[in-house]
Amino acid sequence: MKVTAVILSLCLAFLCSCQSSQSKKVEAPFEPNLELLELIKKVEAAITDVKHPGREYANRLRGDSYKMWFKYWQTGKSKPNGSQGYIVRDIKKILVHIEAGKTWPKAGSYKIPKAQKAPVIDGKLDDPAWKNAATWTEIYRFNKTEKGGPKSTWKLTWDDTHLYIAFDFADTDISAEKRKRDGHIYNDDCAEIMIMPDFKFRTYWEIVIAPNGSVYDSIQCKDVDKWGMNTDPKQNVPGMKHAQVINGTINKPDDVDTGYTVEISVPFSSLPGYSRAKPAIGQKLHFIMVRLDRNQGKFTPYAFRPLLSWGHNIWNHAEMILAK
C-alpha cells in the first residue's frame, strides 16, 4: 500500500508539472524594427568625425536620452519614457540640420577698428567711437541662411583696456520682466553676445542684457562631444558696464514702441586667457551676437549672421580681429 501511494503521488506531481508547463506562455523572440535599425545607422554615420557647424546637433544625438532609445530598438529591453513617434521625428529633423552643416556659410572673420576714445556707456550710442566701429545691419533667424527680421544694428570696437558692444534694435512691442541677476533673461526681449578668446580651451562669457537692465552673465565651457555646455552663472563678468535706452513703453502691448539700445563694455582682463595679457592689433577672438525677440507672445531668436542651432554652437561662431 505504501509503495502504491508513493507511485500515485509521483504520477500526480508529474501530471501537475506537465499542466503547469503547458499553461505558461512562450514569449516570441524579439524582432527589431528594420526601419529603426536603419535610422540608428544613419545617426552613427552622421555623428562620426563632424568638422562643420552641424557638430552641435551631432553632439545632441550623442546624448544619453537618445542612446536609451537606440538600445531599446536593438534589444527590446527597458523602454524609455516618452513617445517613440516624437523621438523618431526629432531624430530625423536633427539629421537634416547636421546635413545642412556641411554646406553652411562660413562663420567669417571681421576686422574690429580701434576706438580713438572710449564711448560713454549710457545707452545712447552717440559717441564718435560708434561711427568708426565695425557695424552689421543684417539679421537671420536661427537655422536660416536667408536674411529677414526686425531692423537690427550690431557694433563692435575696442581700446587698450576694453571691448565695446552696441545693439540698436527696432521693436514695436518691447517686453521684459524685471528679473534677478542671472534669471531667465533670455526668455524676454534681449541682446546677447558670446566672447571666446581661444577656441582651443572652449571657454567663453555669455552676456545677456534686457532693455530694462536685467542681466544674465555666465562663464561657459564646452565639451567636444557633448551637447550644451558646463555653466557657472554664479560668476559675473568683473568690471562689466552696461546701459540701455528704451524708445517706447515697456510691457504695454496695446501701444506701438520704436525700439531699444544696449551698450556694453567688457574689460579684456576679465576674458579667459587675458588676465595677464593686453589686447593688441592682430589678436583674434571668437564671438556671436544674438537677438532674442518676444513680440505679442511669439518668441523668435536671431543672429547677426547665419547661425545653425543656437548661440552656444561654438563651431559656428565668427572671428574678430583687433585692428587699427
PDB file of C-alpha atoms in Angstrom:
ATOM      1  CA  MET A   1       0.000   0.000   0.000  1.00  0.00           C
ATOM      2  CA  LYS A   2       2.774   2.401   0.874  1.00  0.00           C
ATOM      3  CA  VAL A   3       4.561   1.718  -2.414  1.00  0.00           C
ATOM      4  CA  THR A   4       1.345   2.260  -4.336  1.00  0.00           C
ATOM      5  CA  ALA A   5       0.731   5.583  -2.560  1.00  0.00           C
ATOM      6  CA  VAL A   6       4.223   6.796  -3.362  1.00  0.00           C
ATOM      7  CA  ILE A   7       3.815   5.895  -7.023  1.00  0.00           C
ATOM      8  CA  LEU A   8       0.456   7.672  -7.179  1.00  0.00           C
ATOM      9  CA  SER A   9       1.989  10.819  -5.601  1.00  0.00           C
ATOM     10  CA  LEU A  10       4.816  10.852  -8.106  1.00  0.00           C
ATOM     11  CA  CYS A  11       2.409  10.442 -11.003  1.00  0.00           C
ATOM     12  CA  LEU A  12       0.208  13.231  -9.694  1.00  0.00           C
ATOM     13  CA  ALA A  13       3.199  15.546  -9.288  1.00  0.00           C
ATOM     14  CA  PHE A  14       4.338  14.735 -12.818  1.00  0.00           C
ATOM     15  CA  LEU A  15       0.898  15.483 -14.266  1.00  0.00           C
ATOM     16  CA  CYS A  16       0.690  18.796 -12.401  1.00  0.00           C
ATOM     17  CA  SER A  17       4.127  19.734 -13.659  1.00  0.00           C
ATOM     18  CA  CYS A  18       3.123  18.995 -17.230  1.00  0.00           C
ATOM     19  CA  GLN A  19      -0.070  21.040 -16.924  1.00  0.00           C
ATOM     20  CA  SER A  20       1.872  23.943 -15.383  1.00  0.00           C
ATOM     21  CA  SER A  21       4.448  23.993 -18.145  1.00  0.00           C
ATOM     22  CA  GLN A  22       1.728  23.819 -20.776  1.00  0.00           C
ATOM     23  CA  SER A  23      -0.102  26.748 -19.193  1.00  0.00           C
ATOM     24  CA  LYS A  24       2.954  29.016 -19.408  1.00  0.00           C
ATOM     25  CA  LYS A  25       3.009  31.260 -22.450  1.00  0.00           C
ATOM     26  CA  VAL A  26       6.065  31.003 -24.635  1.00  0.00           C
ATOM     27  CA  GLU A  27       7.322  34.507 -25.464  1.00  0.00           C
ATOM     28  CA  ALA A  28       8.123  35.136 -29.109  1.00  0.00           C
ATOM     29  CA  PRO A  29      11.742  36.110 -29.784  1.00  0.00           C
ATOM     30  CA  PHE A  30      12.333  39.867 -30.121  1.00  0.00           C
ATOM     31  CA  GLU A  31      12.374  41.058 -33.707  1.00  0.00           C
ATOM     32  CA  PRO A  32      13.766  44.590 -34.105  1.00  0.00           C
ATOM     33  CA  ASN A  33      12.138  47.054 -36.468  1.00  0.00           C
ATOM     34  CA  LEU A  34      14.398  47.226 -39.516  1.00  0.00           C
ATOM     35  CA  GLU A  35      13.487  50.855 -40.217  1.00  0.00           C
ATOM     36  CA  LEU A  36      14.560  51.853 -36.711  1.00  0.00           C
ATOM     37  CA  LEU A  37      17.823  49.929 -37.064  1.00  0.00           C
ATOM     38  CA  GLU A  38      18.463  51.761 -40.321  1.00  0.00           C
ATOM     39  CA  LEU A  39      17.789  55.053 -38.552  1.00  0.00           C
ATOM     40  CA  ILE A  40      20.423  54.145 -35.940  1.00  0.00           C
ATOM     41  CA  LYS A  41      22.933  53.521 -38.749  1.00  0.00           C
ATOM     42  CA  LYS A  42      22.171  56.942 -40.219  1.00  0.00           C
ATOM     43  CA  VAL A  43      22.749  58.549 -36.819  1.00  0.00           C
ATOM     44  CA  GLU A  44      26.047  56.721 -36.332  1.00  0.00           C
ATOM     45  CA  ALA A  45      27.261  57.853 -39.753  1.00  0.00           C
ATOM     46  CA  ALA A  46      26.082  61.436 -39.229  1.00  0.00           C
ATOM     47  CA  ILE A  47      27.821  61.958 -35.874  1.00  0.00           C
ATOM     48  CA  THR A  48      31.185  60.486 -36.873  1.00  0.00           C
ATOM     49  CA  ASP A  49      34.045  62.979 -37.248  1.00  0.00           C
ATOM     50  CA  VAL A  50      31.867  66.069 -37.782  1.00  0.00           C
ATOM     51  CA  LYS A  51      34.028  69.075 -38.666  1.00  0.00           C
ATOM     52  CA  HIS A  52      31.410  71.632 -39.644  1.00  0.00           C
ATOM     53  CA  PRO A  53      28.743  73.795 -37.897  1.00  0.00           C
ATOM     54  CA  GLY A  54      26.436  70.774 -37.664  1.00  0.00           C
ATOM     55  CA  ARG A  55      28.599  69.423 -34.853  1.00  0.00           C
ATOM     56  CA  GLU A  56      26.365  70.906 -32.144  1.00  0.00           C
ATOM     57  CA  TYR A  57      23.410  68.935 -33.483  1.00  0.00           C
ATOM     58  CA  ALA A  58      25.600  65.832 -33.820  1.00  0.00           C
ATOM     59  CA  ASN A  59      26.549  66.181 -30.169  1.00  0.00           C
ATOM     60  CA  ARG A  60      22.877  66.298 -29.290  1.00  0.00           C
ATOM     61  CA  LEU A  61      22.357  62.854 -30.813  1.00  0.00           C
ATOM     62  CA  ARG A  62      25.232  61.575 -28.672  1.00  0.00           C
ATOM     63  CA  GLY A  63      23.152  62.277 -25.570  1.00  0.00           C
ATOM     64  CA  ASP A  64      22.041  59.578 -23.134  1.00  0.00           C
ATOM     65  CA  SER A  65      18.331  60.043 -23.850  1.00  0.00           C
ATOM     66  CA  TYR A  66      18.822  59.043 -27.492  1.00  0.00           C
ATOM     67  CA  LYS A  67      21.195  56.198 -26.575  1.00  0.00           C
ATOM     68  CA  MET A  68      18.457  54.711 -24.375  1.00  0.00           C
ATOM     69  CA  TRP A  69      16.072  54.623 -27.334  1.00  0.00           C
ATOM     70  CA  PHE A  70      18.727  53.108 -29.605  1.00  0.00           C
ATOM     71  CA  LYS A  71      19.334  50.322 -27.083  1.00  0.00           C
ATOM     72  CA  TYR A  72      15.603  49.668 -26.786  1.00  0.00           C
ATOM     73  CA  TRP A  73      15.210  49.441 -30.562  1.00  0.00           C
ATOM     74  CA  GLN A  74      18.106  46.991 -30.739  1.00  0.00           C
ATOM     75  CA  THR A  75      17.169  44.751 -27.792  1.00  0.00           C
ATOM     76  CA  GLY A  76      13.528  45.385 -26.944  1.00  0.00           C
ATOM     77  CA  LYS A  77      14.501  45.876 -23.309  1.00  0.00           C
ATOM     78  CA  SER A  78      13.965  48.837 -20.955  1.00  0.00           C
ATOM     79  CA  LYS A  79      11.695  51.071 -22.995  1.00  0.00           C
ATOM     80  CA  PRO A  80      12.388  54.748 -22.162  1.00  0.00           C
ATOM     81  CA  ASN A  81       9.629  57.097 -21.127  1.00  0.00           C
ATOM     82  CA  GLY A  82       8.066  59.258 -23.804  1.00  0.00           C
ATOM     83  CA  SER A  83       6.659  58.917 -27.290  1.00  0.00           C
ATOM     84  CA  GLN A  84       8.603  56.822 -29.769  1.00  0.00           C
ATOM     85  CA  GLY A  85       6.950  58.668 -32.638  1.00  0.00           C
ATOM     86  CA  TYR A  86       8.120  62.006 -31.289  1.00  0.00           C
ATOM     87  CA  ILE A  87      11.690  60.721 -30.839  1.00  0.00           C
ATOM     88  CA  VAL A  88      11.810  59.390 -34.397  1.00  0.00           C
ATOM     89  CA  ARG A  89      10.575  62.697 -35.828  1.00  0.00           C
ATOM     90  CA  ASP A  90      13.036  64.611 -33.655  1.00  0.00           C
ATOM     91  CA  ILE A  91      15.984  62.492 -34.808  1.00  0.00           C
ATOM     92  CA  LYS A  92      15.052  62.903 -38.468  1.00  0.00           C
ATOM     93  CA  LYS A  93      14.822  66.668 -38.002  1.00  0.00           C
ATOM     94  CA  ILE A  94      18.240  66.795 -36.318  1.00  0.00           C
ATOM     95  CA  LEU A  95      19.762  64.722 -39.127  1.00  0.00           C
ATOM     96  CA  VAL A  96      18.534  67.346 -41.603  1.00  0.00           C
ATOM     97  CA  HIS A  97      20.303  70.078 -39.611  1.00  0.00           C
ATOM     98  CA  ILE A  98      23.525  68.045 -39.443  1.00  0.00           C
ATOM     99  CA  GLU A  99      23.421  67.598 -43.210  1.00  0.00           C
ATOM    100  CA  ALA A 100      22.840  71.350 -43.635  1.00  0.00           C
ATOM    101  CA  GLY A 101      26.014  71.980 -41.647  1.00  0.00           C
ATOM    102  CA  LYS A 102      28.102  70.518 -44.480  1.00  0.00           C
ATOM    103  CA  THR A 103      27.298  73.460 -46.753  1.00  0.00           C
ATOM    104  CA  TRP A 104      26.546  76.090 -44.097  1.00  0.00           C
ATOM    105  CA  PRO A 105      28.049  79.571 -44.763  1.00  0.00           C
ATOM    106  CA  LYS A 106      31.481  80.028 -43.232  1.00  0.00           C
ATOM    107  CA  ALA A 107      31.413  81.919 -39.958  1.00  0.00           C
ATOM    108  CA  GLY A 108      33.522  84.762 -41.296  1.00  0.00           C
ATOM    109  CA  SER A 109      36.369  86.863 -39.965  1.00  0.00           C
ATOM    110  CA  TYR A 110      35.870  90.556 -39.217  1.00  0.00           C
ATOM    111  CA  LYS A 111      38.312  93.373 -38.508  1.00  0.00           C
ATOM    112  CA  ILE A 112      37.308  95.436 -35.478  1.00  0.00           C
ATOM    113  CA  PRO A 113      38.569  99.056 -35.624  1.00  0.00           C
ATOM    114  CA  LYS A 114      40.183 100.512 -32.526  1.00  0.00           C
ATOM    115  CA  ALA A 115      38.423 103.449 -30.867  1.00  0.00           C
ATOM    116  CA  GLN A 116      40.365 106.696 -30.513  1.00  0.00           C
ATOM    117  CA  LYS A 117      38.357 107.481 -27.402  1.00  0.00           C
ATOM    118  CA  ALA A 118      36.272 105.169 -25.267  1.00  0.00           C
ATOM    119  CA  PRO A 119      32.498 105.612 -25.610  1.00  0.00           C
ATOM    120  CA  VAL A 120      30.495 106.714 -22.604  1.00  0.00           C
ATOM    121  CA  ILE A 121      28.371 103.760 -21.520  1.00  0.00           C
ATOM    122  CA  ASP A 122      24.976 105.464 -21.368  1.00  0.00           C
ATOM    123  CA  GLY A 123      23.000 103.532 -23.982  1.00  0.00           C
ATOM    124  CA  LYS A 124      22.764 106.493 -26.373  1.00  0.00           C
ATOM    125  CA  LEU A 125      25.292 105.291 -28.975  1.00  0.00           C
ATOM    126  CA  ASP A 126      26.130 108.871 -29.979  1.00  0.00           C
ATOM    127  CA  ASP A 127      29.882 108.744 -29.309  1.00  0.00           C
ATOM    128  CA  PRO A 128      32.406 109.072 -32.184  1.00  0.00           C
ATOM    129  CA  ALA A 129      33.690 105.594 -31.341  1.00  0.00           C
ATOM    130  CA  TRP A 130      30.493 104.055 -32.710  1.00  0.00           C
ATOM    131  CA  LYS A 131      30.765 105.888 -36.033  1.00  0.00           C
ATOM    132  CA  ASN A 132      34.036 104.110 -36.771  1.00  0.00           C
ATOM    133  CA  ALA A 133      33.098 100.774 -35.202  1.00  0.00           C
ATOM    134  CA  ALA A 134      32.595  97.525 -37.080  1.00  0.00           C
ATOM    135  CA  THR A 135      28.898  97.559 -37.975  1.00  0.00           C
ATOM    136  CA  TRP A 136      26.425  94.954 -39.189  1.00  0.00           C
ATOM    137  CA  THR A 137      22.815  95.568 -40.218  1.00  0.00           C
ATOM    138  CA  GLU A 138      21.801  92.105 -41.380  1.00  0.00           C
ATOM    139  CA  ILE A 139      19.703  89.720 -39.305  1.00  0.00           C
ATOM    140  CA  TYR A 140      18.986  85.996 -39.649  1.00  0.00           C
ATOM    141  CA  ARG A 141      16.639  83.647 -37.861  1.00  0.00           C
ATOM    142  CA  PHE A 142      18.368  80.676 -36.259  1.00  0.00           C
ATOM    143  CA  ASN A 143      18.855  77.822 -38.750  1.00  0.00           C
ATOM    144  CA  LYS A 144      18.179  80.090 -41.736  1.00  0.00           C
ATOM    145  CA  THR A 145      20.571  81.389 -44.384  1.00  0.00           C
ATOM    146  CA  GLU A 146      18.083  83.907 -45.769  1.00  0.00           C
ATOM    147  CA  LYS A 147      18.106  87.399 -44.278  1.00  0.00           C
ATOM    148  CA  GLY A 148      14.962  88.574 -42.545  1.00  0.00           C
ATOM    149  CA  GLY A 149      13.725  90.024 -39.283  1.00  0.00           C
ATOM    150  CA  PRO A 150      13.204  93.305 -37.422  1.00  0.00           C
ATOM    151  CA  LYS A 151      15.669  96.089 -38.195  1.00  0.00           C
ATOM    152  CA  SER A 152      18.804  95.500 -36.135  1.00  0.00           C
ATOM    153  CA  THR A 153      22.228  97.117 -35.917  1.00  0.00           C
ATOM    154  CA  TRP A 154      25.199  95.474 -34.212  1.00  0.00           C
ATOM    155  CA  LYS A 155      28.511  97.204 -33.428  1.00  0.00           C
ATOM    156  CA  LEU A 156      31.945  96.323 -32.016  1.00  0.00           C
ATOM    157  CA  THR A 157      35.009  98.399 -31.168  1.00  0.00           C
ATOM    158  CA  TRP A 158      37.886  98.222 -28.675  1.00  0.00           C
ATOM    159  CA  ASP A 159      40.714 100.083 -26.996  1.00  0.00           C
ATOM    160  CA  ASP A 160      43.706  99.157 -24.840  1.00  0.00           C
ATOM    161  CA  THR A 161      41.539  98.043 -21.932  1.00  0.00           C
ATOM    162  CA  HIS A 162      38.024  97.172 -23.076  1.00  0.00           C
ATOM    163  CA  LEU A 163      35.876  95.563 -25.732  1.00  0.00           C
ATOM    164  CA  TYR A 164      32.753  97.609 -26.526  1.00  0.00           C
ATOM    165  CA  ILE A 165      29.489  96.202 -27.857  1.00  0.00           C
ATOM    166  CA  ALA A 166      26.368  98.052 -29.027  1.00  0.00           C
ATOM    167  CA  PHE A 167      22.944  96.880 -30.148  1.00  0.00           C
ATOM    168  CA  ASP A 168      20.244  99.048 -31.742  1.00  0.00           C
ATOM    169  CA  PHE A 169      17.035  97.056 -32.193  1.00  0.00           C
ATOM    170  CA  ALA A 170      13.767  98.251 -33.707  1.00  0.00           C
ATOM    171  CA  ASP A 171      10.887  96.771 -31.722  1.00  0.00           C
ATOM    172  CA  THR A 172       7.186  97.636 -31.813  1.00  0.00           C
ATOM    173  CA  ASP A 173       6.397  95.701 -28.628  1.00  0.00           C
ATOM    174  CA  ILE A 174       9.200  95.852 -26.036  1.00  0.00           C
ATOM    175  CA  SER A 175       8.717  93.349 -23.231  1.00  0.00           C
ATOM    176  CA  ALA A 176      10.952  92.168 -20.397  1.00  0.00           C
ATOM    177  CA  GLU A 177      10.255  91.126 -16.838  1.00  0.00           C
ATOM    178  CA  LYS A 178      12.347  92.585 -14.052  1.00  0.00           C
ATOM    179  CA  ARG A 179      14.417  89.595 -13.028  1.00  0.00           C
ATOM    180  CA  LYS A 180      17.162  88.904 -10.532  1.00  0.00           C
ATOM    181  CA  ARG A 181      20.707  88.693 -11.826  1.00  0.00           C
ATOM    182  CA  ASP A 182      21.222  85.524 -13.835  1.00  0.00           C
ATOM    183  CA  GLY A 183      17.487  84.876 -14.028  1.00  0.00           C
ATOM    184  CA  HIS A 184      15.856  83.706 -17.253  1.00  0.00           C
ATOM    185  CA  ILE A 185      16.630  86.959 -19.064  1.00  0.00           C
ATOM    186  CA  TYR A 186      16.829  85.061 -22.364  1.00  0.00           C
ATOM    187  CA  ASN A 187      13.064  84.449 -22.248  1.00  0.00           C
ATOM    188  CA  ASP A 188      12.442  88.177 -22.831  1.00  0.00           C
ATOM    189  CA  ASP A 189      13.451  90.776 -25.391  1.00  0.00           C
ATOM    190  CA  CYS A 190      17.213  90.987 -25.002  1.00  0.00           C
ATOM    191  CA  ALA A 191      20.622  91.373 -26.632  1.00  0.00           C
ATOM    192  CA  GLU A 192      23.275  88.690 -26.239  1.00  0.00           C
ATOM    193  CA  ILE A 193      26.945  88.177 -27.022  1.00  0.00           C
ATOM    194  CA  MET A 194      29.290  85.235 -26.510  1.00  0.00           C
ATOM    195  CA  ILE A 195      33.010  86.088 -26.306  1.00  0.00           C
ATOM    196  CA  MET A 196      35.614  83.313 -26.500  1.00  0.00           C
ATOM    197  CA  PRO A 197      39.281  84.392 -26.736  1.00  0.00           C
ATOM    198  CA  ASP A 198      40.745  80.973 -27.574  1.00  0.00           C
ATOM    199  CA  PHE A 199      38.832  78.191 -29.308  1.00  0.00           C
ATOM    200  CA  LYS A 200      41.333  75.636 -28.028  1.00  0.00           C
ATOM    201  CA  PHE A 201      40.024  75.983 -24.475  1.00  0.00           C
ATOM    202  CA  ARG A 202      36.338  76.389 -25.486  1.00  0.00           C
ATOM    203  CA  THR A 203      35.688  78.721 -22.546  1.00  0.00           C
ATOM    204  CA  TYR A 204      33.687  81.902 -23.008  1.00  0.00           C
ATOM    205  CA  TRP A 205      31.482  84.521 -21.403  1.00  0.00           C
ATOM    206  CA  GLU A 206      27.793  84.603 -22.196  1.00  0.00           C
ATOM    207  CA  ILE A 207      26.357  88.081 -21.629  1.00  0.00           C
ATOM    208  CA  VAL A 208      22.630  88.818 -21.951  1.00  0.00           C
ATOM    209  CA  ILE A 209      21.133  92.278 -21.349  1.00  0.00           C
ATOM    210  CA  ALA A 210      17.405  93.051 -21.425  1.00  0.00           C
ATOM    211  CA  PRO A 211      16.060  96.523 -22.302  1.00  0.00           C
ATOM    212  CA  ASN A 212      15.089  97.055 -18.646  1.00  0.00           C
ATOM    213  CA  GLY A 213      18.657  96.388 -17.486  1.00  0.00           C
ATOM    214  CA  SER A 214      18.214  92.816 -16.254  1.00  0.00           C
ATOM    215  CA  VAL A 215      21.460  90.850 -16.683  1.00  0.00           C
ATOM    216  CA  TYR A 216      22.499  87.269 -17.225  1.00  0.00           C
ATOM    217  CA  ASP A 217      26.253  86.672 -17.389  1.00  0.00           C
ATOM    218  CA  SER A 218      27.893  83.308 -17.007  1.00  0.00           C
ATOM    219  CA  ILE A 219      31.173  81.596 -17.754  1.00  0.00           C
ATOM    220  CA  GLN A 220      30.607  78.683 -20.121  1.00  0.00           C
ATOM    221  CA  CYS A 221      32.779  75.740 -21.119  1.00  0.00           C
ATOM    222  CA  LYS A 222      32.012  73.320 -23.943  1.00  0.00           C
ATOM    223  CA  ASP A 223      32.816  69.630 -24.150  1.00  0.00           C
ATOM    224  CA  VAL A 224      33.987  68.448 -27.557  1.00  0.00           C
ATOM    225  CA  ASP A 225      31.427  65.647 -27.889  1.00  0.00           C
ATOM    226  CA  LYS A 226      28.592  66.839 -25.676  1.00  0.00           C
ATOM    227  CA  TRP A 227      25.579  68.985 -26.483  1.00  0.00           C
ATOM    228  CA  GLY A 228      25.075  72.098 -24.356  1.00  0.00           C
ATOM    229  CA  MET A 229      27.701  73.463 -22.008  1.00  0.00           C
ATOM    230  CA  ASN A 230      29.031  73.470 -18.475  1.00  0.00           C
ATOM    231  CA  THR A 231      27.814  76.704 -16.943  1.00  0.00           C
ATOM    232  CA  ASP A 232      28.573  78.725 -13.834  1.00  0.00           C
ATOM    233  CA  PRO A 233      26.130  81.659 -13.540  1.00  0.00           C
ATOM    234  CA  LYS A 234      27.463  82.464 -10.062  1.00  0.00           C
ATOM    235  CA  GLN A 235      30.444  84.090 -11.757  1.00  0.00           C
ATOM    236  CA  ASN A 236      29.840  87.604 -13.059  1.00  0.00           C
ATOM    237  CA  VAL A 237      31.962  89.499 -15.588  1.00  0.00           C
ATOM    238  CA  PRO A 238      34.355  91.601 -13.449  1.00  0.00           C
ATOM    239  CA  GLY A 239      34.192  95.288 -14.320  1.00  0.00           C
ATOM    240  CA  MET A 240      31.474  94.985 -16.959  1.00  0.00           C
ATOM    241  CA  LYS A 241      29.335  98.083 -17.522  1.00  0.00           C
ATOM    242  CA  HIS A 242      26.091  98.351 -19.449  1.00  0.00           C
ATOM    243  CA  ALA A 243      23.327 100.836 -20.160  1.00  0.00           C
ATOM    244  CA  GLN A 244      20.036 100.759 -22.041  1.00  0.00           C
ATOM    245  CA  VAL A 245      17.661 103.260 -23.631  1.00  0.00           C
ATOM    246  CA  ILE A 246      14.037 102.348 -24.327  1.00  0.00           C
ATOM    247  CA  ASN A 247      12.220 104.245 -27.065  1.00  0.00           C
ATOM    248  CA  GLY A 248       8.688 103.370 -26.092  1.00  0.00           C
ATOM    249  CA  THR A 249       6.821 101.941 -23.121  1.00  0.00           C
ATOM    250  CA  ILE A 250       7.976  98.550 -21.910  1.00  0.00           C
ATOM    251  CA  ASN A 251       5.441  95.781 -21.209  1.00  0.00           C
ATOM    252  CA  LYS A 252       2.489  97.656 -22.759  1.00  0.00           C
ATOM    253  CA  PRO A 253       1.402  95.648 -25.797  1.00  0.00           C
ATOM    254  CA  ASP A 254      -1.544  97.934 -26.542  1.00  0.00           C
ATOM    255  CA  ASP A 255       0.719 100.717 -27.862  1.00  0.00           C
ATOM    256  CA  VAL A 256       3.450 100.841 -30.527  1.00  0.00           C
ATOM    257  CA  ASP A 257       7.090 101.159 -29.462  1.00  0.00           C
ATOM    258  CA  THR A 258      10.071 102.210 -31.568  1.00  0.00           C
ATOM    259  CA  GLY A 259      12.878 100.076 -30.168  1.00  0.00           C
ATOM    260  CA  TYR A 260      15.730  99.965 -27.680  1.00  0.00           C
ATOM    261  CA  THR A 261      19.510 100.204 -27.496  1.00  0.00           C
ATOM    262  CA  VAL A 262      22.022  98.352 -25.336  1.00  0.00           C
ATOM    263  CA  GLU A 263      25.633  99.420 -24.759  1.00  0.00           C
ATOM    264  CA  ILE A 264      28.234  97.237 -23.024  1.00  0.00           C
ATOM    265  CA  SER A 265      31.895  97.498 -22.060  1.00  0.00           C
ATOM    266  CA  VAL A 266      33.852  94.370 -21.118  1.00  0.00           C
ATOM    267  CA  PRO A 267      37.401  94.607 -19.710  1.00  0.00           C
ATOM    268  CA  PHE A 268      39.840  92.442 -21.625  1.00  0.00           C
ATOM    269  CA  SER A 269      41.281  91.466 -18.252  1.00  0.00           C
ATOM    270  CA  SER A 270      38.007  89.669 -17.447  1.00  0.00           C
ATOM    271  CA  LEU A 271      38.168  87.435 -20.527  1.00  0.00           C
ATOM    272  CA  PRO A 272      39.517  83.882 -20.197  1.00  0.00           C
ATOM    273  CA  GLY A 273      43.221  83.945 -21.056  1.00  0.00           C
ATOM    274  CA  TYR A 274      43.563  87.737 -20.830  1.00  0.00           C
ATOM    275  CA  SER A 275      44.242  88.012 -17.104  1.00  0.00           C
ATOM    276  CA  ARG A 276      47.948  88.629 -17.737  1.00  0.00           C
ATOM    277  CA  ALA A 277      47.836  89.792 -21.334  1.00  0.00           C
ATOM    278  CA  LYS A 278      46.973  93.027 -23.097  1.00  0.00           C
ATOM    279  CA  PRO A 279      44.960  93.327 -26.290  1.00  0.00           C
ATOM    280  CA  ALA A 280      46.980  94.071 -29.407  1.00  0.00           C
ATOM    281  CA  ILE A 281      46.383  94.617 -33.096  1.00  0.00           C
ATOM    282  CA  GLY A 282      46.111  91.308 -34.884  1.00  0.00           C
ATOM    283  CA  GLN A 283      44.800  89.313 -31.942  1.00  0.00           C
ATOM    284  CA  LYS A 284      41.790  87.108 -32.659  1.00  0.00           C
ATOM    285  CA  LEU A 285      38.745  86.261 -30.567  1.00  0.00           C
ATOM    286  CA  HIS A 286      35.642  84.206 -31.343  1.00  0.00           C
ATOM    287  CA  PHE A 287      32.146  85.598 -30.862  1.00  0.00           C
ATOM    288  CA  ILE A 288      28.496  85.539 -31.818  1.00  0.00           C
ATOM    289  CA  MET A 289      25.865  88.255 -31.368  1.00  0.00           C
ATOM    290  CA  VAL A 290      22.242  87.266 -30.867  1.00  0.00           C
ATOM    291  CA  ARG A 291      18.881  88.976 -30.581  1.00  0.00           C
ATOM    292  CA  LEU A 292      16.051  87.270 -28.709  1.00  0.00           C
ATOM    293  CA  ASP A 293      12.736  88.842 -29.661  1.00  0.00           C
ATOM    294  CA  ARG A 294       9.395  88.421 -27.923  1.00  0.00           C
ATOM    295  CA  ASN A 295       6.572  90.109 -29.807  1.00  0.00           C
ATOM    296  CA  GLN A 296       2.900  89.677 -28.892  1.00  0.00           C
ATOM    297  CA  GLY A 297       3.799  86.452 -27.108  1.00  0.00           C
ATOM    298  CA  LYS A 298       5.760  84.995 -30.044  1.00  0.00           C
ATOM    299  CA  PHE A 299       9.432  84.227 -29.339  1.00  0.00           C
ATOM    300  CA  THR A 300      11.991  84.337 -32.173  1.00  0.00           C
ATOM    301  CA  PRO A 301      15.801  84.065 -31.930  1.00  0.00           C
ATOM    302  CA  TYR A 302      18.040  85.876 -34.426  1.00  0.00           C
ATOM    303  CA  ALA A 303      21.758  86.356 -35.054  1.00  0.00           C
ATOM    304  CA  PHE A 304      23.851  88.932 -36.892  1.00  0.00           C
ATOM    305  CA  ARG A 305      24.953  86.228 -39.351  1.00  0.00           C
ATOM    306  CA  PRO A 306      23.645  82.747 -40.296  1.00  0.00           C
ATOM    307  CA  LEU A 307      23.721  80.606 -37.147  1.00  0.00           C
ATOM    308  CA  LEU A 308      22.998  76.892 -37.027  1.00  0.00           C
ATOM    309  CA  SER A 309      21.414  75.545 -33.835  1.00  0.00           C
ATOM    310  CA  TRP A 310      21.833  78.295 -31.201  1.00  0.00           C
ATOM    311  CA  GLY A 311      24.275  80.781 -29.684  1.00  0.00           C
ATOM    312  CA  HIS A 312      26.264  78.084 -27.890  1.00  0.00           C
ATOM    313  CA  ASN A 313      27.256  76.411 -31.154  1.00  0.00           C
ATOM    314  CA  ILE A 314      30.915  77.453 -30.919  1.00  0.00           C
ATOM    315  CA  TRP A 315      31.623  75.629 -34.199  1.00  0.00           C
ATOM    316  CA  ASN A 316      29.593  78.361 -35.873  1.00  0.00           C
ATOM    317  CA  HIS A 317      30.991  81.388 -34.051  1.00  0.00           C
ATOM    318  CA  ALA A 318      32.599  84.190 -36.050  1.00  0.00           C
ATOM    319  CA  GLU A 319      36.119  85.511 -35.593  1.00  0.00           C
ATOM    320  CA  MET A 320      37.019  89.090 -34.702  1.00  0.00           C
ATOM    321  CA  ILE A 321      40.463  90.501 -35.451  1.00  0.00           C
ATOM    322  CA  LEU A 322      41.559  93.505 -33.410  1.00  0.00           C
ATOM    323  CA  ALA A 323      42.575  96.131 -35.983  1.00  0.00           C
ATOM    324  CA  LYS A 324      43.773  99.735 -36.158  1.00  0.00           C
TER     325      LYS A 324
END
